[in-house]
Amino acid sequence: MTSLLNAFKAAPAREGAPSHDMQRFKVLRWQTFLSMSLSYALFYVCRLSFNVVKPALVSNNILTPTQLGIIGSALFFAYAVGKLVNGFLADHSNVRRFMMLGLLLSAIVNACMGMTTNTIILTLIWGLNGWAQSMGVGPCVVSLSRWYTDKERGTFYGFWSIAHSLGEALTYVAVAAVVVTWGWQFGYWLATLMGLVGLALIYFFMADSPQSCGFAPVQAPEPHDKAGPSILGKQLELLKNPALWLLALASCLMYIGRYAVISWGVFFLENAKAYNTLSASTLISITGVFGIIGTGLSGLISDRFFKGKRNALAMIFGLMNTASLTAFLFVPAGHYWLDATAMMFFGLSMGALLCFLGGLMATDIASKSASGAALGMIGIASYGGAAAGEILTGVLIEHGTTVLSNGSKLYQFQTLSIFWVSASLISVLMTALFALYIQKRTPPPMGKTAAFPEPTKI
């Protein structure tokens, strides 16, 4: 047991004087960044495969919407708790090995999902997938902290966050095409194959830290005296930071709107607007494609043109997200290009919000040696909200279902749409309260006492 735990400890620094071969350092850093980002996109495929399969399971009377909601929520609850626990662990771990184990487990779970239709078994193994999925994001953020300086963090965090949208796009195009062509089981098995590809990328190209490759740390250690807090102490200090909890609540509500589209969007379009599975999945994939643009540019723009201040941008993108979600839900059927436009702006704004609310603004106000824990706190709130939203969505859909005389089902989405839009709008309000709190607690000029023990940059 001890040897197993030691295998996941952070890789030790290589002995000898640090190398100054900057060309090799840049190659290693790019290899680590690209393999980490691409494999995290494949984590997403292993997470979202269930969403593409949902309509087939309902239409074939294999599972009901309430059962789908319960199964889907198992992933979110396990992911929420796992993201907190594994975020704390990632700060101390060999992130390469940690991430490999998570993706291997997730690939195995997807293979198993295609072999049974028993609701209890599906709930248990999909919950296990939630825990496995939580072993991906923490290592990625810790790796970014190890390989990039403060001045680069926003830019490369934004580029890495493209993986979210890339994974969504891959799922709603590739997995959907396989499901339509060969059946729902093959959607899970394609996700399994993609997970194994991601595992190979991590194994061959990702490195744990510059020190483990013979280089010096990218920035000097954070200043503290001998009596100062350890990494665990800094992690625990985050729990007392009201700003982080406001940000977590904003992200929690934003995730309800996010998974309203990526988890139930195909089902909504098929039953509210009469799209078929492939055309509905294609529309939802637009969010992933434009999410890549929103995510990739958000960190870069906020670093280059706003000096790392992201509050105002987060609120603007939050309002754009609410408006586009409203258009998607309430524009009548038969307006394909309006639906496509709504998905475009939803993707752009959600991509930026995933970067800002989903982690970057939390790491901005946290100690760099506790970045995994900060992301874990955001994660448990975000996916706790997503889990609650998943259950409520399934229940509201089932309660709004009318069975017609010919046996077909008519779904009513009015109440559900109001719930989704309200969550998105309140998220913007929480972001505004976060910005107001930070502004009041910003260290005053002229050398007066700072409100936070560490510099705050938003």
PDB file of C-alpha atoms in Angstrom, residues 132-424:
ATOM      1  CA  ALA A 132     -12.595   9.058 -12.393  1.00  0.00           C
ATOM      2  CA  GLN A 133     -13.414  12.281 -14.269  1.00  0.00           C
ATOM      3  CA  SER A 134     -12.486  14.335 -11.189  1.00  0.00           C
ATOM      4  CA  MET A 135      -8.924  13.014 -11.528  1.00  0.00           C
ATOM      5  CA  GLY A 136      -8.407  15.028 -14.721  1.00  0.00           C
ATOM      6  CA  VAL A 137      -8.961  18.716 -14.065  1.00  0.00           C
ATOM      7  CA  GLY A 138      -6.934  19.058 -10.827  1.00  0.00           C
ATOM      8  CA  PRO A 139      -3.737  17.642 -12.355  1.00  0.00           C
ATOM      9  CA  CYS A 140      -4.135  19.909 -15.392  1.00  0.00           C
ATOM     10  CA  VAL A 141      -4.393  23.090 -13.304  1.00  0.00           C
ATOM     11  CA  VAL A 142      -1.517  22.026 -11.037  1.00  0.00           C
ATOM     12  CA  SER A 143       0.568  21.278 -14.131  1.00  0.00           C
ATOM     13  CA  LEU A 144      -0.157  24.772 -15.485  1.00  0.00           C
ATOM     14  CA  SER A 145       1.030  26.247 -12.173  1.00  0.00           C
ATOM     15  CA  ARG A 146       4.217  24.173 -12.317  1.00  0.00           C
ATOM     16  CA  TRP A 147       5.141  24.969 -15.926  1.00  0.00           C
ATOM     17  CA  TYR A 148       3.933  28.605 -16.379  1.00  0.00           C
ATOM     18  CA  THR A 149       4.590  31.855 -14.531  1.00  0.00           C
ATOM     19  CA  ASP A 150       1.945  34.234 -13.168  1.00  0.00           C
ATOM     20  CA  LYS A 151       2.224  36.465 -16.242  1.00  0.00           C
ATOM     21  CA  GLU A 152       1.456  33.554 -18.563  1.00  0.00           C
ATOM     22  CA  ARG A 153      -1.177  31.784 -16.463  1.00  0.00           C
ATOM     23  CA  GLY A 154      -4.301  33.481 -17.828  1.00  0.00           C
ATOM     24  CA  THR A 155      -3.262  33.019 -21.443  1.00  0.00           C
ATOM     25  CA  PHE A 156      -2.379  29.338 -21.172  1.00  0.00           C
ATOM     26  CA  TYR A 157      -5.273  28.568 -18.830  1.00  0.00           C
ATOM     27  CA  GLY A 158      -7.529  29.925 -21.562  1.00  0.00           C
ATOM     28  CA  PHE A 159      -5.810  27.848 -24.243  1.00  0.00           C
ATOM     29  CA  TRP A 160      -6.024  24.733 -22.067  1.00  0.00           C
ATOM     30  CA  SER A 161      -9.720  25.377 -21.395  1.00  0.00           C
ATOM     31  CA  ILE A 162     -10.341  24.914 -25.117  1.00  0.00           C
ATOM     32  CA  ALA A 163     -10.261  21.214 -24.219  1.00  0.00           C
ATOM     33  CA  HIS A 164     -13.754  21.529 -22.681  1.00  0.00           C
ATOM     34  CA  SER A 165     -15.282  22.747 -25.926  1.00  0.00           C
ATOM     35  CA  LEU A 166     -13.179  20.475 -28.131  1.00  0.00           C
ATOM     36  CA  GLY A 167     -14.376  17.465 -26.129  1.00  0.00           C
ATOM     37  CA  GLU A 168     -17.996  18.611 -26.456  1.00  0.00           C
ATOM     38  CA  ALA A 169     -17.669  19.082 -30.213  1.00  0.00           C
ATOM     39  CA  LEU A 170     -16.045  15.655 -30.656  1.00  0.00           C
ATOM     40  CA  THR A 171     -18.806  14.017 -28.625  1.00  0.00           C
ATOM     41  CA  TYR A 172     -21.736  15.650 -30.401  1.00  0.00           C
ATOM     42  CA  VAL A 173     -20.300  14.949 -33.843  1.00  0.00           C
ATOM     43  CA  ALA A 174     -18.367  11.668 -33.679  1.00  0.00           C
ATOM     44  CA  VAL A 175     -20.309   9.842 -30.965  1.00  0.00           C
ATOM     45  CA  ALA A 176     -23.666  11.014 -32.350  1.00  0.00           C
ATOM     46  CA  ALA A 177     -22.758   9.782 -35.839  1.00  0.00           C
ATOM     47  CA  VAL A 178     -21.794   6.367 -34.451  1.00  0.00           C
ATOM     48  CA  VAL A 179     -25.021   6.125 -32.392  1.00  0.00           C
ATOM     49  CA  VAL A 180     -27.178   6.976 -35.418  1.00  0.00           C
ATOM     50  CA  THR A 181     -25.283   4.532 -37.661  1.00  0.00           C
ATOM     51  CA  TRP A 182     -24.718   1.493 -35.435  1.00  0.00           C
ATOM     52  CA  GLY A 183     -26.731   1.986 -32.232  1.00  0.00           C
ATOM     53  CA  TRP A 184     -26.382   3.433 -28.747  1.00  0.00           C
ATOM     54  CA  GLN A 185     -23.943   0.805 -27.410  1.00  0.00           C
ATOM     55  CA  PHE A 186     -21.379   1.754 -30.042  1.00  0.00           C
ATOM     56  CA  GLY A 187     -21.426   5.347 -28.775  1.00  0.00           C
ATOM     57  CA  TYR A 188     -20.035   4.153 -25.445  1.00  0.00           C
ATOM     58  CA  TRP A 189     -17.459   1.938 -27.119  1.00  0.00           C
ATOM     59  CA  LEU A 190     -16.181   4.806 -29.290  1.00  0.00           C
ATOM     60  CA  ALA A 191     -15.767   6.861 -26.108  1.00  0.00           C
ATOM     61  CA  THR A 192     -13.771   3.973 -24.612  1.00  0.00           C
ATOM     62  CA  LEU A 193     -11.442   3.936 -27.616  1.00  0.00           C
ATOM     63  CA  MET A 194     -10.928   7.716 -27.432  1.00  0.00           C
ATOM     64  CA  GLY A 195     -10.146   7.447 -23.715  1.00  0.00           C
ATOM     65  CA  LEU A 196      -7.404   4.930 -24.457  1.00  0.00           C
ATOM     66  CA  VAL A 197      -5.946   7.278 -27.089  1.00  0.00           C
ATOM     67  CA  GLY A 198      -5.802  10.008 -24.431  1.00  0.00           C
ATOM     68  CA  LEU A 199      -4.074   7.603 -22.054  1.00  0.00           C
ATOM     69  CA  ALA A 200      -1.328   7.018 -24.642  1.00  0.00           C
ATOM     70  CA  LEU A 201      -0.870  10.781 -25.143  1.00  0.00           C
ATOM     71  CA  ILE A 202      -0.300  11.318 -21.405  1.00  0.00           C
ATOM     72  CA  TYR A 203       2.052   8.340 -21.108  1.00  0.00           C
ATOM     73  CA  PHE A 204       4.324   9.299 -23.989  1.00  0.00           C
ATOM     74  CA  PHE A 205       4.361  13.112 -23.863  1.00  0.00           C
ATOM     75  CA  MET A 206       3.369  14.576 -20.469  1.00  0.00           C
ATOM     76  CA  ALA A 207       5.957  15.425 -17.762  1.00  0.00           C
ATOM     77  CA  ASP A 208       5.222  16.025 -14.081  1.00  0.00           C
ATOM     78  CA  SER A 209       7.219  19.227 -13.480  1.00  0.00           C
ATOM     79  CA  PRO A 210      10.278  21.151 -14.730  1.00  0.00           C
ATOM     80  CA  GLN A 211      12.251  19.949 -11.689  1.00  0.00           C
ATOM     81  CA  SER A 212      11.575  16.301 -12.530  1.00  0.00           C
ATOM     82  CA  CYS A 213      13.108  16.936 -15.973  1.00  0.00           C
ATOM     83  CA  GLY A 214      16.244  18.602 -14.589  1.00  0.00           C
ATOM     84  CA  PHE A 215      15.180  22.272 -14.775  1.00  0.00           C
ATOM     85  CA  ALA A 216      14.723  24.928 -12.116  1.00  0.00           C
ATOM     86  CA  PRO A 217      11.171  25.934 -11.047  1.00  0.00           C
ATOM     87  CA  VAL A 218       9.600  28.476 -13.430  1.00  0.00           C
ATOM     88  CA  GLN A 219       9.241  31.009 -10.615  1.00  0.00           C
ATOM     89  CA  ALA A 220      10.655  31.558  -7.161  1.00  0.00           C
ATOM     90  CA  PRO A 221       8.870  29.853  -4.252  1.00  0.00           C
ATOM     91  CA  GLU A 222       6.198  31.969  -2.562  1.00  0.00           C
ATOM     92  CA  PRO A 223       7.654  33.970   0.347  1.00  0.00           C
ATOM     93  CA  HIS A 224       6.873  32.703   3.817  1.00  0.00           C
ATOM     94  CA  ASP A 225       8.753  32.365   7.069  1.00  0.00           C
ATOM     95  CA  LYS A 226       9.364  29.156   8.968  1.00  0.00           C
ATOM     96  CA  ALA A 227       6.147  29.668  10.915  1.00  0.00           C
ATOM     97  CA  GLY A 228       4.144  30.284   7.751  1.00  0.00           C
ATOM     98  CA  PRO A 229       1.496  27.875   6.514  1.00  0.00           C
ATOM     99  CA  SER A 230       2.360  24.651   4.723  1.00  0.00           C
ATOM    100  CA  ILE A 231       0.670  23.678   1.467  1.00  0.00           C
ATOM    101  CA  LEU A 232      -2.092  22.026   3.496  1.00  0.00           C
ATOM    102  CA  GLY A 233      -2.397  25.166   5.629  1.00  0.00           C
ATOM    103  CA  LYS A 234      -2.791  27.316   2.522  1.00  0.00           C
ATOM    104  CA  GLN A 235      -5.400  24.921   1.203  1.00  0.00           C
ATOM    105  CA  LEU A 236      -7.400  25.143   4.426  1.00  0.00           C
ATOM    106  CA  GLU A 237      -7.181  28.969   4.415  1.00  0.00           C
ATOM    107  CA  LEU A 238      -9.173  28.963   1.169  1.00  0.00           C
ATOM    108  CA  LEU A 239     -12.187  27.591   3.022  1.00  0.00           C
ATOM    109  CA  LYS A 240     -12.395  30.863   4.974  1.00  0.00           C
ATOM    110  CA  ASN A 241     -12.316  33.148   1.929  1.00  0.00           C
ATOM    111  CA  PRO A 242     -15.841  34.579   1.237  1.00  0.00           C
ATOM    112  CA  ALA A 243     -14.777  35.731  -2.235  1.00  0.00           C
ATOM    113  CA  LEU A 244     -14.057  32.158  -3.257  1.00  0.00           C
ATOM    114  CA  TRP A 245     -17.472  30.989  -2.049  1.00  0.00           C
ATOM    115  CA  LEU A 246     -19.251  33.763  -3.978  1.00  0.00           C
ATOM    116  CA  LEU A 247     -17.341  32.694  -7.058  1.00  0.00           C
ATOM    117  CA  ALA A 248     -18.235  29.057  -6.375  1.00  0.00           C
ATOM    118  CA  LEU A 249     -21.941  29.930  -6.167  1.00  0.00           C
ATOM    119  CA  ALA A 250     -21.755  31.871  -9.445  1.00  0.00           C
ATOM    120  CA  SER A 251     -20.105  28.886 -11.106  1.00  0.00           C
ATOM    121  CA  CYS A 252     -22.649  26.501  -9.542  1.00  0.00           C
ATOM    122  CA  LEU A 253     -25.560  28.346 -11.159  1.00  0.00           C
ATOM    123  CA  MET A 254     -23.703  28.802 -14.442  1.00  0.00           C
ATOM    124  CA  TYR A 255     -23.226  25.019 -14.622  1.00  0.00           C
ATOM    125  CA  ILE A 256     -26.981  24.436 -14.367  1.00  0.00           C
ATOM    126  CA  GLY A 257     -27.426  26.417 -17.591  1.00  0.00           C
ATOM    127  CA  ARG A 258     -24.391  24.769 -19.143  1.00  0.00           C
ATOM    128  CA  TYR A 259     -25.642  21.225 -18.615  1.00  0.00           C
ATOM    129  CA  ALA A 260     -29.162  22.244 -19.564  1.00  0.00           C
ATOM    130  CA  VAL A 261     -27.763  22.494 -23.086  1.00  0.00           C
ATOM    131  CA  ILE A 262     -25.001  19.887 -23.276  1.00  0.00           C
ATOM    132  CA  SER A 263     -26.820  17.248 -21.214  1.00  0.00           C
ATOM    133  CA  TRP A 264     -30.453  17.779 -22.293  1.00  0.00           C
ATOM    134  CA  GLY A 265     -30.108  19.925 -25.425  1.00  0.00           C
ATOM    135  CA  VAL A 266     -30.434  17.018 -27.876  1.00  0.00           C
ATOM    136  CA  PHE A 267     -33.499  15.721 -26.022  1.00  0.00           C
ATOM    137  CA  PHE A 268     -35.034  19.225 -25.961  1.00  0.00           C
ATOM    138  CA  LEU A 269     -34.484  19.846 -29.672  1.00  0.00           C
ATOM    139  CA  GLU A 270     -35.909  16.467 -30.663  1.00  0.00           C
ATOM    140  CA  ASN A 271     -39.055  16.816 -28.561  1.00  0.00           C
ATOM    141  CA  ALA A 272     -39.698  20.586 -28.528  1.00  0.00           C
ATOM    142  CA  LYS A 273     -38.560  21.508 -32.051  1.00  0.00           C
ATOM    143  CA  ALA A 274     -38.842  18.214 -33.984  1.00  0.00           C
ATOM    144  CA  TYR A 275     -35.180  17.823 -34.939  1.00  0.00           C
ATOM    145  CA  ASN A 276     -33.773  14.331 -35.486  1.00  0.00           C
ATOM    146  CA  THR A 277     -30.863  13.027 -33.398  1.00  0.00           C
ATOM    147  CA  LEU A 278     -28.129  13.908 -35.881  1.00  0.00           C
ATOM    148  CA  SER A 279     -29.362  17.437 -36.669  1.00  0.00           C
ATOM    149  CA  ALA A 280     -29.980  18.143 -32.966  1.00  0.00           C
ATOM    150  CA  SER A 281     -26.486  16.902 -32.067  1.00  0.00           C
ATOM    151  CA  THR A 282     -25.009  19.031 -34.853  1.00  0.00           C
ATOM    152  CA  LEU A 283     -26.696  22.124 -33.409  1.00  0.00           C
ATOM    153  CA  ILE A 284     -25.389  21.359 -29.906  1.00  0.00           C
ATOM    154  CA  SER A 285     -21.906  20.769 -31.334  1.00  0.00           C
ATOM    155  CA  ILE A 286     -21.899  24.439 -32.424  1.00  0.00           C
ATOM    156  CA  THR A 287     -21.532  25.358 -28.748  1.00  0.00           C
ATOM    157  CA  GLY A 288     -18.353  23.305 -28.601  1.00  0.00           C
ATOM    158  CA  VAL A 289     -16.881  24.827 -31.756  1.00  0.00           C
ATOM    159  CA  PHE A 290     -17.550  28.435 -30.715  1.00  0.00           C
ATOM    160  CA  GLY A 291     -16.668  27.583 -27.123  1.00  0.00           C
ATOM    161  CA  ILE A 292     -13.141  26.945 -28.391  1.00  0.00           C
ATOM    162  CA  ILE A 293     -12.978  30.529 -29.633  1.00  0.00           C
ATOM    163  CA  GLY A 294     -14.488  32.017 -26.458  1.00  0.00           C
ATOM    164  CA  THR A 295     -12.252  30.007 -24.173  1.00  0.00           C
ATOM    165  CA  GLY A 296      -9.078  30.440 -26.161  1.00  0.00           C
ATOM    166  CA  LEU A 297      -9.398  34.217 -26.421  1.00  0.00           C
ATOM    167  CA  SER A 298     -10.775  34.995 -22.945  1.00  0.00           C
ATOM    168  CA  GLY A 299      -7.592  34.376 -20.972  1.00  0.00           C
ATOM    169  CA  LEU A 300      -5.409  36.016 -23.624  1.00  0.00           C
ATOM    170  CA  ILE A 301      -7.589  39.136 -23.894  1.00  0.00           C
ATOM    171  CA  SER A 302      -7.905  39.565 -20.128  1.00  0.00           C
ATOM    172  CA  ASP A 303      -4.134  39.236 -19.685  1.00  0.00           C
ATOM    173  CA  ARG A 304      -3.103  41.441 -22.617  1.00  0.00           C
ATOM    174  CA  PHE A 305      -5.736  44.185 -22.592  1.00  0.00           C
ATOM    175  CA  PHE A 306      -7.245  44.159 -19.082  1.00  0.00           C
ATOM    176  CA  LYS A 307      -4.055  43.463 -17.072  1.00  0.00           C
ATOM    177  CA  GLY A 308      -5.542  40.285 -15.609  1.00  0.00           C
ATOM    178  CA  LYS A 309      -8.753  41.980 -14.387  1.00  0.00           C
ATOM    179  CA  ARG A 310     -11.589  39.675 -15.371  1.00  0.00           C
ATOM    180  CA  ASN A 311     -14.649  40.761 -13.345  1.00  0.00           C
ATOM    181  CA  ALA A 312     -16.290  43.041 -15.917  1.00  0.00           C
ATOM    182  CA  LEU A 313     -15.638  40.581 -18.745  1.00  0.00           C
ATOM    183  CA  ALA A 314     -17.182  37.761 -16.695  1.00  0.00           C
ATOM    184  CA  MET A 315     -20.369  39.779 -16.154  1.00  0.00           C
ATOM    185  CA  ILE A 316     -20.623  40.749 -19.850  1.00  0.00           C
ATOM    186  CA  PHE A 317     -20.225  37.132 -20.941  1.00  0.00           C
ATOM    187  CA  GLY A 318     -22.709  36.068 -18.253  1.00  0.00           C
ATOM    188  CA  LEU A 319     -25.393  38.362 -19.677  1.00  0.00           C
ATOM    189  CA  MET A 320     -24.626  37.146 -23.200  1.00  0.00           C
ATOM    190  CA  ASN A 321     -24.988  33.575 -21.973  1.00  0.00           C
ATOM    191  CA  THR A 322     -28.385  34.263 -20.388  1.00  0.00           C
ATOM    192  CA  ALA A 323     -29.679  36.008 -23.518  1.00  0.00           C
ATOM    193  CA  SER A 324     -28.555  33.221 -25.861  1.00  0.00           C
ATOM    194  CA  LEU A 325     -29.983  30.485 -23.605  1.00  0.00           C
ATOM    195  CA  THR A 326     -33.311  32.359 -23.541  1.00  0.00           C
ATOM    196  CA  ALA A 327     -33.359  32.565 -27.337  1.00  0.00           C
ATOM    197  CA  PHE A 328     -32.529  28.863 -27.672  1.00  0.00           C
ATOM    198  CA  LEU A 329     -35.379  27.840 -25.366  1.00  0.00           C
ATOM    199  CA  PHE A 330     -38.143  30.254 -26.405  1.00  0.00           C
ATOM    200  CA  VAL A 331     -37.671  30.783 -30.170  1.00  0.00           C
ATOM    201  CA  PRO A 332     -40.460  28.710 -31.836  1.00  0.00           C
ATOM    202  CA  ALA A 333     -39.728  25.584 -33.859  1.00  0.00           C
ATOM    203  CA  GLY A 334     -38.834  25.948 -37.527  1.00  0.00           C
ATOM    204  CA  HIS A 335     -36.123  28.615 -37.192  1.00  0.00           C
ATOM    205  CA  TYR A 336     -32.912  26.660 -37.713  1.00  0.00           C
ATOM    206  CA  TRP A 337     -30.639  29.644 -38.212  1.00  0.00           C
ATOM    207  CA  LEU A 338     -31.939  31.384 -35.089  1.00  0.00           C
ATOM    208  CA  ASP A 339     -31.263  28.217 -33.120  1.00  0.00           C
ATOM    209  CA  ALA A 340     -27.793  27.991 -34.666  1.00  0.00           C
ATOM    210  CA  THR A 341     -27.076  31.650 -33.850  1.00  0.00           C
ATOM    211  CA  ALA A 342     -28.223  31.162 -30.254  1.00  0.00           C
ATOM    212  CA  MET A 343     -25.879  28.164 -29.949  1.00  0.00           C
ATOM    213  CA  MET A 344     -23.042  30.192 -31.414  1.00  0.00           C
ATOM    214  CA  PHE A 345     -23.350  32.959 -28.808  1.00  0.00           C
ATOM    215  CA  PHE A 346     -24.035  30.416 -26.071  1.00  0.00           C
ATOM    216  CA  GLY A 347     -20.794  28.636 -26.992  1.00  0.00           C
ATOM    217  CA  LEU A 348     -18.758  31.854 -27.108  1.00  0.00           C
ATOM    218  CA  SER A 349     -20.014  33.057 -23.734  1.00  0.00           C
ATOM    219  CA  MET A 350     -19.904  29.647 -22.062  1.00  0.00           C
ATOM    220  CA  GLY A 351     -16.335  29.118 -23.243  1.00  0.00           C
ATOM    221  CA  ALA A 352     -15.285  32.366 -21.577  1.00  0.00           C
ATOM    222  CA  LEU A 353     -17.261  31.611 -18.397  1.00  0.00           C
ATOM    223  CA  LEU A 354     -15.702  28.157 -18.105  1.00  0.00           C
ATOM    224  CA  CYS A 355     -12.314  29.851 -18.181  1.00  0.00           C
ATOM    225  CA  PHE A 356     -13.203  32.680 -15.771  1.00  0.00           C
ATOM    226  CA  LEU A 357     -15.763  31.328 -13.288  1.00  0.00           C
ATOM    227  CA  GLY A 358     -14.749  27.707 -13.735  1.00  0.00           C
ATOM    228  CA  GLY A 359     -11.241  28.146 -12.381  1.00  0.00           C
ATOM    229  CA  LEU A 360      -9.041  31.029 -13.524  1.00  0.00           C
ATOM    230  CA  MET A 361     -10.544  33.686 -11.233  1.00  0.00           C
ATOM    231  CA  ALA A 362     -10.212  31.245  -8.315  1.00  0.00           C
ATOM    232  CA  THR A 363      -6.527  30.576  -8.993  1.00  0.00           C
ATOM    233  CA  ASP A 364      -6.000  34.345  -9.283  1.00  0.00           C
ATOM    234  CA  ILE A 365      -6.934  34.850  -5.617  1.00  0.00           C
ATOM    235  CA  ALA A 366      -5.430  31.612  -4.261  1.00  0.00           C
ATOM    236  CA  SER A 367      -1.885  30.692  -3.321  1.00  0.00           C
ATOM    237  CA  LYS A 368      -0.190  29.100  -6.339  1.00  0.00           C
ATOM    238  CA  SER A 369       0.794  26.076  -4.212  1.00  0.00           C
ATOM    239  CA  ALA A 370      -2.923  25.547  -3.475  1.00  0.00           C
ATOM    240  CA  SER A 371      -4.277  26.002  -7.015  1.00  0.00           C
ATOM    241  CA  GLY A 372      -5.625  22.442  -7.139  1.00  0.00           C
ATOM    242  CA  ALA A 373      -7.561  22.989  -3.906  1.00  0.00           C
ATOM    243  CA  ALA A 374      -9.004  26.295  -5.187  1.00  0.00           C
ATOM    244  CA  LEU A 375     -10.225  24.566  -8.319  1.00  0.00           C
ATOM    245  CA  GLY A 376     -11.594  21.736  -6.192  1.00  0.00           C
ATOM    246  CA  MET A 377     -13.729  24.172  -4.188  1.00  0.00           C
ATOM    247  CA  ILE A 378     -15.128  25.665  -7.383  1.00  0.00           C
ATOM    248  CA  GLY A 379     -15.654  22.171  -8.727  1.00  0.00           C
ATOM    249  CA  ILE A 380     -17.666  20.798  -5.815  1.00  0.00           C
ATOM    250  CA  ALA A 381     -20.040  23.759  -6.028  1.00  0.00           C
ATOM    251  CA  SER A 382     -20.250  23.662  -9.834  1.00  0.00           C
ATOM    252  CA  TYR A 383     -21.014  19.996 -10.131  1.00  0.00           C
ATOM    253  CA  GLY A 384     -23.193  19.958  -7.046  1.00  0.00           C
ATOM    254  CA  GLY A 385     -25.335  22.466  -8.941  1.00  0.00           C
ATOM    255  CA  ALA A 386     -25.117  20.389 -12.114  1.00  0.00           C
ATOM    256  CA  ALA A 387     -26.228  17.265 -10.186  1.00  0.00           C
ATOM    257  CA  ALA A 388     -29.190  19.031  -8.583  1.00  0.00           C
ATOM    258  CA  GLY A 389     -30.111  20.497 -11.970  1.00  0.00           C
ATOM    259  CA  GLU A 390     -29.898  17.060 -13.596  1.00  0.00           C
ATOM    260  CA  ILE A 391     -32.327  15.528 -11.116  1.00  0.00           C
ATOM    261  CA  LEU A 392     -34.748  18.471 -11.232  1.00  0.00           C
ATOM    262  CA  THR A 393     -34.646  18.473 -15.028  1.00  0.00           C
ATOM    263  CA  GLY A 394     -35.555  14.794 -15.243  1.00  0.00           C
ATOM    264  CA  VAL A 395     -38.396  15.211 -12.749  1.00  0.00           C
ATOM    265  CA  LEU A 396     -39.780  18.358 -14.430  1.00  0.00           C
ATOM    266  CA  ILE A 397     -39.699  16.689 -17.843  1.00  0.00           C
ATOM    267  CA  GLU A 398     -41.534  13.620 -16.570  1.00  0.00           C
ATOM    268  CA  HIS A 399     -44.158  15.689 -14.726  1.00  0.00           C
ATOM    269  CA  GLY A 400     -44.698  17.729 -17.879  1.00  0.00           C
ATOM    270  CA  THR A 401     -45.238  14.640 -20.043  1.00  0.00           C
ATOM    271  CA  THR A 402     -48.613  13.782 -21.554  1.00  0.00           C
ATOM    272  CA  VAL A 403     -49.205  10.327 -23.069  1.00  0.00           C
ATOM    273  CA  LEU A 404     -51.445  10.635 -26.133  1.00  0.00           C
ATOM    274  CA  SER A 405     -54.081   8.117 -27.229  1.00  0.00           C
ATOM    275  CA  ASN A 406     -51.743   6.632 -29.853  1.00  0.00           C
ATOM    276  CA  GLY A 407     -49.093   5.977 -27.178  1.00  0.00           C
ATOM    277  CA  SER A 408     -46.754   8.828 -28.203  1.00  0.00           C
ATOM    278  CA  LYS A 409     -45.559  11.341 -25.645  1.00  0.00           C
ATOM    279  CA  LEU A 410     -45.968  15.120 -25.624  1.00  0.00           C
ATOM    280  CA  TYR A 411     -43.445  17.068 -23.514  1.00  0.00           C
ATOM    281  CA  GLN A 412     -43.977  20.504 -21.921  1.00  0.00           C
ATOM    282  CA  PHE A 413     -40.781  22.536 -21.388  1.00  0.00           C
ATOM    283  CA  GLN A 414     -42.127  25.932 -20.206  1.00  0.00           C
ATOM    284  CA  THR A 415     -41.442  25.521 -16.464  1.00  0.00           C
ATOM    285  CA  LEU A 416     -38.114  23.851 -17.136  1.00  0.00           C
ATOM    286  CA  SER A 417     -36.983  26.666 -19.438  1.00  0.00           C
ATOM    287  CA  ILE A 418     -37.786  29.298 -16.793  1.00  0.00           C
ATOM    288  CA  PHE A 419     -35.749  27.304 -14.242  1.00  0.00           C
ATOM    289  CA  TRP A 420     -32.721  27.106 -16.560  1.00  0.00           C
ATOM    290  CA  VAL A 421     -32.784  30.802 -17.504  1.00  0.00           C
ATOM    291  CA  SER A 422     -33.273  31.924 -13.875  1.00  0.00           C
ATOM    292  CA  ALA A 423     -30.209  29.968 -12.773  1.00  0.00           C
ATOM    293  CA  SER A 424     -28.124  31.626 -15.498  1.00  0.00           C
TER     294      SER A 424
END
